[in-house]
CSV table of C-alpha atoms and ligand atoms in Angstrom, one decimal:
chain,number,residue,atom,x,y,z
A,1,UNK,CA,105.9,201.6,118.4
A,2,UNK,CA,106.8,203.7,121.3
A,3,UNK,CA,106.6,207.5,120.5
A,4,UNK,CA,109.6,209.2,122.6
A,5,UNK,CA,110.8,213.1,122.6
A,6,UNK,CA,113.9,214.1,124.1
A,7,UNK,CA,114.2,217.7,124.7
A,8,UNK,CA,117.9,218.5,124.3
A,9,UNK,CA,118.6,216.4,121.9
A,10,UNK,CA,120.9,217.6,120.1
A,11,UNK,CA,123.3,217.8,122.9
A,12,UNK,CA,126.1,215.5,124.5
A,13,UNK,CA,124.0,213.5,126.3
A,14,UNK,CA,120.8,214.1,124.9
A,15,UNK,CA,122.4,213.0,121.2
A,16,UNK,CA,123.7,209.9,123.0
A,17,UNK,CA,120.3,209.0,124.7
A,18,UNK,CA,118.0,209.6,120.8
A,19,UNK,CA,121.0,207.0,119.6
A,20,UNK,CA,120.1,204.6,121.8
A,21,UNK,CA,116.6,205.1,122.0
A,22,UNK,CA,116.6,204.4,118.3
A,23,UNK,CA,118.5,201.4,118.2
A,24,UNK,CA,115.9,199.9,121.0
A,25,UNK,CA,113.4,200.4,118.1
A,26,UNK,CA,111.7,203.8,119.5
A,27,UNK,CA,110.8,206.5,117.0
A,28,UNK,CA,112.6,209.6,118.5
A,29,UNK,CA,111.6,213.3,118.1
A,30,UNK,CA,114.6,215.6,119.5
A,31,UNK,CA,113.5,219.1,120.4
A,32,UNK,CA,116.3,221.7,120.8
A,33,UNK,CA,117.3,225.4,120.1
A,34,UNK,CA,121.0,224.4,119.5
A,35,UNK,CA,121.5,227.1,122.3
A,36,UNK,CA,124.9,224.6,123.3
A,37,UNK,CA,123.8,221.7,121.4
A,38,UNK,CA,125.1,221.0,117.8
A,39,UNK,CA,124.9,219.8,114.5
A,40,UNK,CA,127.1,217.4,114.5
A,41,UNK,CA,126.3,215.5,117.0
A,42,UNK,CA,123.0,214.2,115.4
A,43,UNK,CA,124.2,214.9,111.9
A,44,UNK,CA,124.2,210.9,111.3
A,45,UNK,CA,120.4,211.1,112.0
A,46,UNK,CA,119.4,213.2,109.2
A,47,UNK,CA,117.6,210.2,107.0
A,48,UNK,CA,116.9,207.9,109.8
A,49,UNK,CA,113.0,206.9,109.5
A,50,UNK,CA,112.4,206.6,112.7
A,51,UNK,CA,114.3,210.3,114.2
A,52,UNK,CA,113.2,213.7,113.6
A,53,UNK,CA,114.4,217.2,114.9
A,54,UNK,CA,112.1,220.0,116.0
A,55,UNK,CA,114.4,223.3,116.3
A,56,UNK,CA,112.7,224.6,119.1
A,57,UNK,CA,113.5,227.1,122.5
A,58,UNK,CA,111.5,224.8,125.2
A,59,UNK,CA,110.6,228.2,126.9
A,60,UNK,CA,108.8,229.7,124.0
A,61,UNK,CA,104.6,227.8,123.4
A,62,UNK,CA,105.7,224.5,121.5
A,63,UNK,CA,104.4,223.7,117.9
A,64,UNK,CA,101.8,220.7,118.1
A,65,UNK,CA,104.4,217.9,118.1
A,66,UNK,CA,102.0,214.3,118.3
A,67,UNK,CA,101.4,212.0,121.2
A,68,UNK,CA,104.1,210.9,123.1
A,69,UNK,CA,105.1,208.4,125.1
A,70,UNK,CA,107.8,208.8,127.2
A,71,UNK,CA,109.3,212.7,127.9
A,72,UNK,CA,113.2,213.0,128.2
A,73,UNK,CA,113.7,216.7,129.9
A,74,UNK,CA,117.3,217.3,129.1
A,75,UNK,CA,117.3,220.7,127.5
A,76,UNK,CA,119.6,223.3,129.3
A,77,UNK,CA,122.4,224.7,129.5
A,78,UNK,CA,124.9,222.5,131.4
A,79,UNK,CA,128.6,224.0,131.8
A,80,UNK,CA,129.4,226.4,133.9
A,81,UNK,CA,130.6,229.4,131.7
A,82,UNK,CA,127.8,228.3,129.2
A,83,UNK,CA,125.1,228.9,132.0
A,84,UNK,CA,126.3,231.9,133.6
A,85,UNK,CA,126.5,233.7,130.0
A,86,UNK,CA,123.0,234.3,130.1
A,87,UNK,CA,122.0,233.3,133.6
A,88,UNK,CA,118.2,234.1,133.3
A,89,UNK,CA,117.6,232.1,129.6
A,90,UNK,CA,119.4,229.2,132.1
A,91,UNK,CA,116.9,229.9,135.0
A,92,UNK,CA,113.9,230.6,132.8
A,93,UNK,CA,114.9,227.4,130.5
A,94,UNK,CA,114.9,225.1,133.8
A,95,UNK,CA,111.4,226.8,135.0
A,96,UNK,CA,109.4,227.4,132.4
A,97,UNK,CA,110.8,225.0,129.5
A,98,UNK,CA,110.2,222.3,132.4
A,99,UNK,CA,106.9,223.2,132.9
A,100,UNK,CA,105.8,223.0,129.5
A,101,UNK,CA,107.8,219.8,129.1
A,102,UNK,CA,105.6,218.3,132.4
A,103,UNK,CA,102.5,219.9,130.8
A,104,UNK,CA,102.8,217.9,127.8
A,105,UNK,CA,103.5,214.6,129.4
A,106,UNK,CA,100.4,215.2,131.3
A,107,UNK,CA,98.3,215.9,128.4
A,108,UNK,CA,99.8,212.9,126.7
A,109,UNK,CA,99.5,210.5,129.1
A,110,UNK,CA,103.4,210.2,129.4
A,111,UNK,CA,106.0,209.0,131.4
A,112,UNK,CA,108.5,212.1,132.2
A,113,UNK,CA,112.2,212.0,133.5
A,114,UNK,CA,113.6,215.4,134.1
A,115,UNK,CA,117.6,215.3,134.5
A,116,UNK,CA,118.5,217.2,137.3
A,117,UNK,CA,121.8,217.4,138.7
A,118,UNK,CA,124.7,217.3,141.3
A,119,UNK,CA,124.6,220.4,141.8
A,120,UNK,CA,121.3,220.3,143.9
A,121,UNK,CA,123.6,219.2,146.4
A,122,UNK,CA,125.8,223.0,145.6
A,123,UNK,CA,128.9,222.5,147.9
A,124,UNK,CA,128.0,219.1,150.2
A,125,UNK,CA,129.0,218.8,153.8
A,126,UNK,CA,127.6,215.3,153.8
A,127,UNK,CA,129.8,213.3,151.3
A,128,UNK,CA,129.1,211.3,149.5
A,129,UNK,CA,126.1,212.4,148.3
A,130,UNK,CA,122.5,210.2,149.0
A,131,UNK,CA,119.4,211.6,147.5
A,132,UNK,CA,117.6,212.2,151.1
A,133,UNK,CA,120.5,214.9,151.2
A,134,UNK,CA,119.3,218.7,150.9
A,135,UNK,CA,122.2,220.2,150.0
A,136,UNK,CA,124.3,223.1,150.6
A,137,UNK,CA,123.0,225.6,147.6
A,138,UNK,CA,123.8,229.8,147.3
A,139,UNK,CA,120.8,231.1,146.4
A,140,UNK,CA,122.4,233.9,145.1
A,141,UNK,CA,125.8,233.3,143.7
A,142,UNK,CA,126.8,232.6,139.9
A,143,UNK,CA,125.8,229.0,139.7
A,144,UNK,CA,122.5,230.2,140.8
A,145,UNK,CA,120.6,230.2,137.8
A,146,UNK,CA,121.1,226.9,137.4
A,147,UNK,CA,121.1,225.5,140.9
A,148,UNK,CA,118.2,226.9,142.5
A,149,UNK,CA,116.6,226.6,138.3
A,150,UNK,CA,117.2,222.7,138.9
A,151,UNK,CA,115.6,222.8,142.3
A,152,UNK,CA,113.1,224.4,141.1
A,153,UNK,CA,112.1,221.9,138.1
A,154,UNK,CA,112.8,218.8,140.8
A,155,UNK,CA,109.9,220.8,142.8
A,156,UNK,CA,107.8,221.1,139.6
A,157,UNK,CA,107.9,217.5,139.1
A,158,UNK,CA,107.1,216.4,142.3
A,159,UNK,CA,104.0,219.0,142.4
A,160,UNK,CA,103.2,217.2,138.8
A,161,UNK,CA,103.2,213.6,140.4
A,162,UNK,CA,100.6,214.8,143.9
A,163,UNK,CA,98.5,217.4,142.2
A,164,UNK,CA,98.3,216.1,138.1
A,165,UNK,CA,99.0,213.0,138.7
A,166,UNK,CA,101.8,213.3,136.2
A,167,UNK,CA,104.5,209.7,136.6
A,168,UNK,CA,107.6,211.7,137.0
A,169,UNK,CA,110.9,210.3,138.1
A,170,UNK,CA,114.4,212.9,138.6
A,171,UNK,CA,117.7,211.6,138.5
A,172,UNK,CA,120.6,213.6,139.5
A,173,UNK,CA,123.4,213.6,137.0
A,174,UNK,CA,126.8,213.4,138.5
A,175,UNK,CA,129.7,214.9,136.2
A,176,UNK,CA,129.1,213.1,132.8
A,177,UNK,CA,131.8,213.2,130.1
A,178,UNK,CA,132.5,211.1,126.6
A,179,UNK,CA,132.5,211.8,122.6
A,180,UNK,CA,130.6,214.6,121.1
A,181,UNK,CA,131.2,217.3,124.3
A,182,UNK,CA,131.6,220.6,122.7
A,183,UNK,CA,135.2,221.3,122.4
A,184,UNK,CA,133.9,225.2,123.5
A,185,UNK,CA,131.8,224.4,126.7
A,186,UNK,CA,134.7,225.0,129.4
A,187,UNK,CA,134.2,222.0,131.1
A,188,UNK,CA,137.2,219.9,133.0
A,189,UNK,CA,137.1,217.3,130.9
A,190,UNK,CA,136.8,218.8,127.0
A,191,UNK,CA,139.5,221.6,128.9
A,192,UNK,CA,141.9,219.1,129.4
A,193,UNK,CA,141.9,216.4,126.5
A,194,UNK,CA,141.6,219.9,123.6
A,195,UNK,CA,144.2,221.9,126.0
A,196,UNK,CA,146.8,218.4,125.6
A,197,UNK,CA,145.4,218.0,122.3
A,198,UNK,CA,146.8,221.4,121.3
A,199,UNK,CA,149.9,220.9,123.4
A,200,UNK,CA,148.5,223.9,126.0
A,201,UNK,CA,149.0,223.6,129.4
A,202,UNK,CA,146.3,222.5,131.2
A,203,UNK,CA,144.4,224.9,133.1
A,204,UNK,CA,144.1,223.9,137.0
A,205,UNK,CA,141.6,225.7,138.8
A,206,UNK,CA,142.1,226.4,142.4
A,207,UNK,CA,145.4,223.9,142.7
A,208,UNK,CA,143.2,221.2,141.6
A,209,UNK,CA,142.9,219.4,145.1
A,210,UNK,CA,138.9,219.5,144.7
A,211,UNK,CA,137.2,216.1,143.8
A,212,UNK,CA,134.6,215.1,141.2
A,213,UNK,CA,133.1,211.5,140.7
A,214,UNK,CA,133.4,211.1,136.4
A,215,UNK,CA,130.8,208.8,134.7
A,216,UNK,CA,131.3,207.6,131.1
A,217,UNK,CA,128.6,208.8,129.1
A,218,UNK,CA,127.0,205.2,127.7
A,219,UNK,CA,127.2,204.3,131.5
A,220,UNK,CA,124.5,207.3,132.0
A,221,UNK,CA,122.4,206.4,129.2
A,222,UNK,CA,122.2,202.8,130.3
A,223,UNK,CA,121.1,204.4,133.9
A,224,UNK,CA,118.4,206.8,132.4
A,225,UNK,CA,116.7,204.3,130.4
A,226,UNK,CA,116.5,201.7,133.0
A,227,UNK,CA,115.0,204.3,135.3
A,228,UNK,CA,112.0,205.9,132.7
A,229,UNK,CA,111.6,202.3,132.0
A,230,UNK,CA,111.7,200.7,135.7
A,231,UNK,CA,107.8,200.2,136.5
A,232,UNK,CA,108.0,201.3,140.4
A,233,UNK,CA,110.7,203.7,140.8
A,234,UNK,CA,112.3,206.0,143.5
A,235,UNK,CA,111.1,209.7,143.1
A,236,UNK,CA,114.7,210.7,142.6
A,237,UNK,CA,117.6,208.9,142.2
A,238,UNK,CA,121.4,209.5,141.4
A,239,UNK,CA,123.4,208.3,138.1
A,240,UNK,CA,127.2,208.9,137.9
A,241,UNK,CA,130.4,207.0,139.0
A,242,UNK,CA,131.6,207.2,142.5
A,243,UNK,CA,135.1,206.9,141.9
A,244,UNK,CA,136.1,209.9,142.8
A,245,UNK,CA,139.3,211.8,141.7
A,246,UNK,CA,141.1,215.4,142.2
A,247,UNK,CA,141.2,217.6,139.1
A,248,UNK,CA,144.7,217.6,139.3
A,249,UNK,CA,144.8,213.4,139.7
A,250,UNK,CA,142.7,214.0,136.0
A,251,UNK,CA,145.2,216.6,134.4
A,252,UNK,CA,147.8,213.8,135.0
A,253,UNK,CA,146.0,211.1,133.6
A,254,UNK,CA,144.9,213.2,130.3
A,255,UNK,CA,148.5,213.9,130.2
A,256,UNK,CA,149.7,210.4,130.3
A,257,UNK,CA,147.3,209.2,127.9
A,258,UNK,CA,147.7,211.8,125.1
A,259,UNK,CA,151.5,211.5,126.0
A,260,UNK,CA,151.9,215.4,125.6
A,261,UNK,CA,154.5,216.8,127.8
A,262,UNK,CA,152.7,220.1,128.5
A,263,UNK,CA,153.0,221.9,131.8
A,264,UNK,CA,149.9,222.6,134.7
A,265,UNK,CA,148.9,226.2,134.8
A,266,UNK,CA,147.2,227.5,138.3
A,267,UNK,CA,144.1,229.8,137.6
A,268,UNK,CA,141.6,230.9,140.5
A,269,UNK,CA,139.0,228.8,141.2
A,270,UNK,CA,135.4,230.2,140.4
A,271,UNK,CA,133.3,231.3,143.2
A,272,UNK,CA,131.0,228.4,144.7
A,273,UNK,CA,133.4,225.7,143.3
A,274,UNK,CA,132.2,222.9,145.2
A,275,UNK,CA,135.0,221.2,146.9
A,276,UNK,CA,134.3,217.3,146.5
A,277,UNK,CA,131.4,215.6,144.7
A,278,UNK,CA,130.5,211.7,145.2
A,279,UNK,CA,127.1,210.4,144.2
A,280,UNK,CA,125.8,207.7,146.7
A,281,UNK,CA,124.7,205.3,144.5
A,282,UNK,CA,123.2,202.7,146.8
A,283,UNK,CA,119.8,203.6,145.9
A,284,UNK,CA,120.6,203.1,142.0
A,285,UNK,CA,122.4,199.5,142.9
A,286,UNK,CA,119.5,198.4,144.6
A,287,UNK,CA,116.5,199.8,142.2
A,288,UNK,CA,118.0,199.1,139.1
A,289,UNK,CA,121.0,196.9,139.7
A,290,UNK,CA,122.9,200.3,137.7
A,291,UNK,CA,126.5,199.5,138.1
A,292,UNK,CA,129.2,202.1,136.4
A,293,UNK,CA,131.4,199.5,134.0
A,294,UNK,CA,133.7,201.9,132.4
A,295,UNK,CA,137.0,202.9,134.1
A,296,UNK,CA,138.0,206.8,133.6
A,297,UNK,CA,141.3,205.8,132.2
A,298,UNK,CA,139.1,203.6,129.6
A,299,UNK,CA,136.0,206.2,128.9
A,300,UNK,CA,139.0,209.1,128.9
A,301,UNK,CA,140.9,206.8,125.8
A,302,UNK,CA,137.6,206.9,123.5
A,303,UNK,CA,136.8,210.5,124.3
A,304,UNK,CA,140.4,211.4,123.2
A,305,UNK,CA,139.8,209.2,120.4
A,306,UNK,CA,136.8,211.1,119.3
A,307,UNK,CA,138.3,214.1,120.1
A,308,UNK,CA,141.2,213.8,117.8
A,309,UNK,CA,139.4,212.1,114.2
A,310,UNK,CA,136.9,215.9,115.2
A,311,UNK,CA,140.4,217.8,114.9
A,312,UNK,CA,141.9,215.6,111.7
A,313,UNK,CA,139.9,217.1,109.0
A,314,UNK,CA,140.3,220.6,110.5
A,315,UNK,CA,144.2,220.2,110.9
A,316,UNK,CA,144.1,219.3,107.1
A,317,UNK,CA,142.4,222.0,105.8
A,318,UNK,CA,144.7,224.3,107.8
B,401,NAD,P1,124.5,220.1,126.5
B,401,NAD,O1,124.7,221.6,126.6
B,401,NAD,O2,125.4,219.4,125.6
B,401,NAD,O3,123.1,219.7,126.1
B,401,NAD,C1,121.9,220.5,126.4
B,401,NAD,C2,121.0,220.6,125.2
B,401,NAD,O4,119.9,221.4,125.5
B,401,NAD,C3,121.7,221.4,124.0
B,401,NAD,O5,121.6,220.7,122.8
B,401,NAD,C4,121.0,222.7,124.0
B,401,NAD,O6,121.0,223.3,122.7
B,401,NAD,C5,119.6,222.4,124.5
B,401,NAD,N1,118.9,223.5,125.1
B,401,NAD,C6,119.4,224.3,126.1
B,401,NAD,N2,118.5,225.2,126.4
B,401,NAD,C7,117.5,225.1,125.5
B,401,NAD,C8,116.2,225.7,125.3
B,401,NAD,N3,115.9,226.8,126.1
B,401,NAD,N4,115.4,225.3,124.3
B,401,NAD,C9,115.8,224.2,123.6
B,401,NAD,N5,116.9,223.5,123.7
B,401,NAD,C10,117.8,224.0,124.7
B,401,NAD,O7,124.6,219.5,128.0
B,401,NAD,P2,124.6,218.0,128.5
B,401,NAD,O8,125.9,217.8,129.2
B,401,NAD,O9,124.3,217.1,127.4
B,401,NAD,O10,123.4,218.1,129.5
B,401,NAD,C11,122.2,217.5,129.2
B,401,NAD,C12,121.3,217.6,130.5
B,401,NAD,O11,121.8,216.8,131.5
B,401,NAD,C13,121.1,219.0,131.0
B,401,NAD,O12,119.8,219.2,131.5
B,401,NAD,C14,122.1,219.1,132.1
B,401,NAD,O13,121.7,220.0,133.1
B,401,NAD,C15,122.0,217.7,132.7
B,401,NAD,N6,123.2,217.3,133.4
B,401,NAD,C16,124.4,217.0,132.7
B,401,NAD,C17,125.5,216.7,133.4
B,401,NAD,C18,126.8,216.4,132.7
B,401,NAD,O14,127.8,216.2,133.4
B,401,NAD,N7,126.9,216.3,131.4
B,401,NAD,C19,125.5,216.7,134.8
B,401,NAD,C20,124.3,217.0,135.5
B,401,NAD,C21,123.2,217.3,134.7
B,402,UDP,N1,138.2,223.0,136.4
B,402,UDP,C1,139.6,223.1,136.2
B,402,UDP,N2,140.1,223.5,135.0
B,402,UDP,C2,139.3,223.7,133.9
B,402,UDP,C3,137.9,223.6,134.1
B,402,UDP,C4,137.4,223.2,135.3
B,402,UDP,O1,140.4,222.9,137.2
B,402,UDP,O2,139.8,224.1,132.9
B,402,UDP,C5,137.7,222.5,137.6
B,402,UDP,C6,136.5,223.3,138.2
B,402,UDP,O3,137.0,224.4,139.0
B,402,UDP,C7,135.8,222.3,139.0
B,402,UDP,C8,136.1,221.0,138.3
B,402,UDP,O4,137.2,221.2,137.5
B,402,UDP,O5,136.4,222.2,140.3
B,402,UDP,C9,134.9,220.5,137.4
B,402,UDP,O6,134.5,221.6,136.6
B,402,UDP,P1,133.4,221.4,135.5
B,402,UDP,O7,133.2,222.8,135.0
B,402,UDP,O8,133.7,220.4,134.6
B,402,UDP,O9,132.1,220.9,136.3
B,402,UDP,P2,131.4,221.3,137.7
B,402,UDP,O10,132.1,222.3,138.4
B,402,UDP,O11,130.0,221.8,137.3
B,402,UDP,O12,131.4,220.0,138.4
């Protein structure tokens, strides 16, 4: 039986990835600091046979954990205010924790797939995005730390797979959203749906006229398993949706669909906002045959859904 650790498990994608690694029939070993991730979100896994947790910061020497199979690098920080609180725990997380995350695949005999991101293509001037793009990155603005920290690990991997010998593959994440998203992490989407939720206006940064492509969590994790699994792959590859949208295109459609007649606020936008984001996904189509299937008006319902049966109990006890 395949032996499979996912660092960051306990996070919105990560938790969502250990799910499905254990319904393939894997035995899963999710290593995380709870840093962003939570509880909760692999709270149903407690007395699962086959699933174990290892409370662990990736940067600090790891416990002796077993043999592994397959290495799932998720752990880091991933929304904006969340990594800019502590900008060097996000830098040294993507470095170092990455390093000792390659390390252990090469002393196992593993297959590794780092998560990387978008944002390796900072603020594009070719659009939509291919993976032969290098990207338009400040080296030394706020988004920084986790930028150049995800360039960084991309490089680690590839020196991994020439020098060690290490079979690494990177995908770039476009902007991933769906159930179990901390309500907290300031992100677009969980701002929006908790913001309407509440019936608060919904905060539009920068007159909302910038794009982002949105990709429906389950989507992703069909993507990133089809990739660690593919037996040739591309070196890199991007996973997302390219239907691509303005923020204030999804501030209307959050508005329609929790039918909450609350107003849109302006706010500045941050510094280094990157004005449109697209994945190319050409290369995904044609390695892995990765198609998106669910519509943002669809994946938006069941993250509302989720959203809401979180607040229920709460709104009770108040
Ligand atoms: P998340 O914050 O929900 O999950 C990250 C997890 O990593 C959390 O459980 C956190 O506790 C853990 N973690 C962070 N630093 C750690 C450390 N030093 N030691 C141990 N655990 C640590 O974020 P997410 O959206 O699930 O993102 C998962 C991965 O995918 C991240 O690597 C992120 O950069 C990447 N990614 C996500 C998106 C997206 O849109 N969701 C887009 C691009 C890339
Ligand atoms: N954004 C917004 N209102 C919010 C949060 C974010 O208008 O309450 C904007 C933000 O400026 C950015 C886009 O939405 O242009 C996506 O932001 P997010 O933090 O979700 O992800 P990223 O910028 O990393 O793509």
């Amino acid at each position: 039986m395949p032996r499979i650790l996912v660092t960051g498990g306990a996070g919105f994608v990560g938790s969502h990835l250990v799910d499905r690694l254990l319904a393939d029939g894997h035995q899963v070993v999710a290593l995380d600091s709870f840093v962003t991730g939570r509880v909760a979100n692999i709270a149903h896994l407690a007395h699962h046979p086959r699933f174990a947790l290892v409370e662990h910061d990736v940067i600090a020497p790891w416990p002796s954990l077993g043999r592994f199979d397959r290495v799932y690098n998720l752990a880091s920080p991933a929304s904006p205010p969340k990594y800019q609180r502590d900008p060097i725990f996000t830098l040294r997380t993507n470095v170092e924790g990455t390093l000792r995350a390659l390390e252990k695949a090469e002393h196992d005999g593993a297959r590794f797939l780092q998560a990387s991101t978008s944002e390796c293509y900072g603020d594009p001037e070719v659009h939509p995005q291919p993976e032969t793009y290098r990207g338009a990155v400040s080296t030394l603005g706020p988004r920084a730390c986790y930028d150049e920290g995800k360039r960084a690990a991309e490089a680690l991997c590839a020196d991994f797979v020439r020098a060690r010998g290490v079979d690494a593959r990177i995908v770039r994440i476009f902007n991933t959203y769906g159930p179990r998203m901390d309500p907290g992490d300031g992100r677009v989407v969980t701002n929006f749906v908790h913001q309407a939720l509440r019936g608060e206006p919904l905060t539009l940064y920068g007159g909302g006229r910038q794009t982002r492509s949105f990709c429906y969590v389950d989507d992703l994790v069909r993507g990133l398993v089809a990739y660690m699994e593919h037996g040739s792959p591309p070196p890199v590859l991007n996973l997302g949706n390219d239907t691509e949208h303005t923020i204030a295109e999804l501030a209307v459609l959050v508005r329609e669909l929790v039918a909450a007649d609350v107003p849109l606020v302006g706010r500045p936008l941050p510094k280094d906002d990157p004005t449109r984001r697209r994945p190319d996904l050409r290369r995904a189509r044609t390695a892995l045959g990765y198609r998106p299937r669910v519509s943002l008006r669809e994946g938006l319902a069941r993250t509302l859904a989720h959203a809401q049966a979180e607040l229920a109990p709460r709104r009770r006890v108040a």
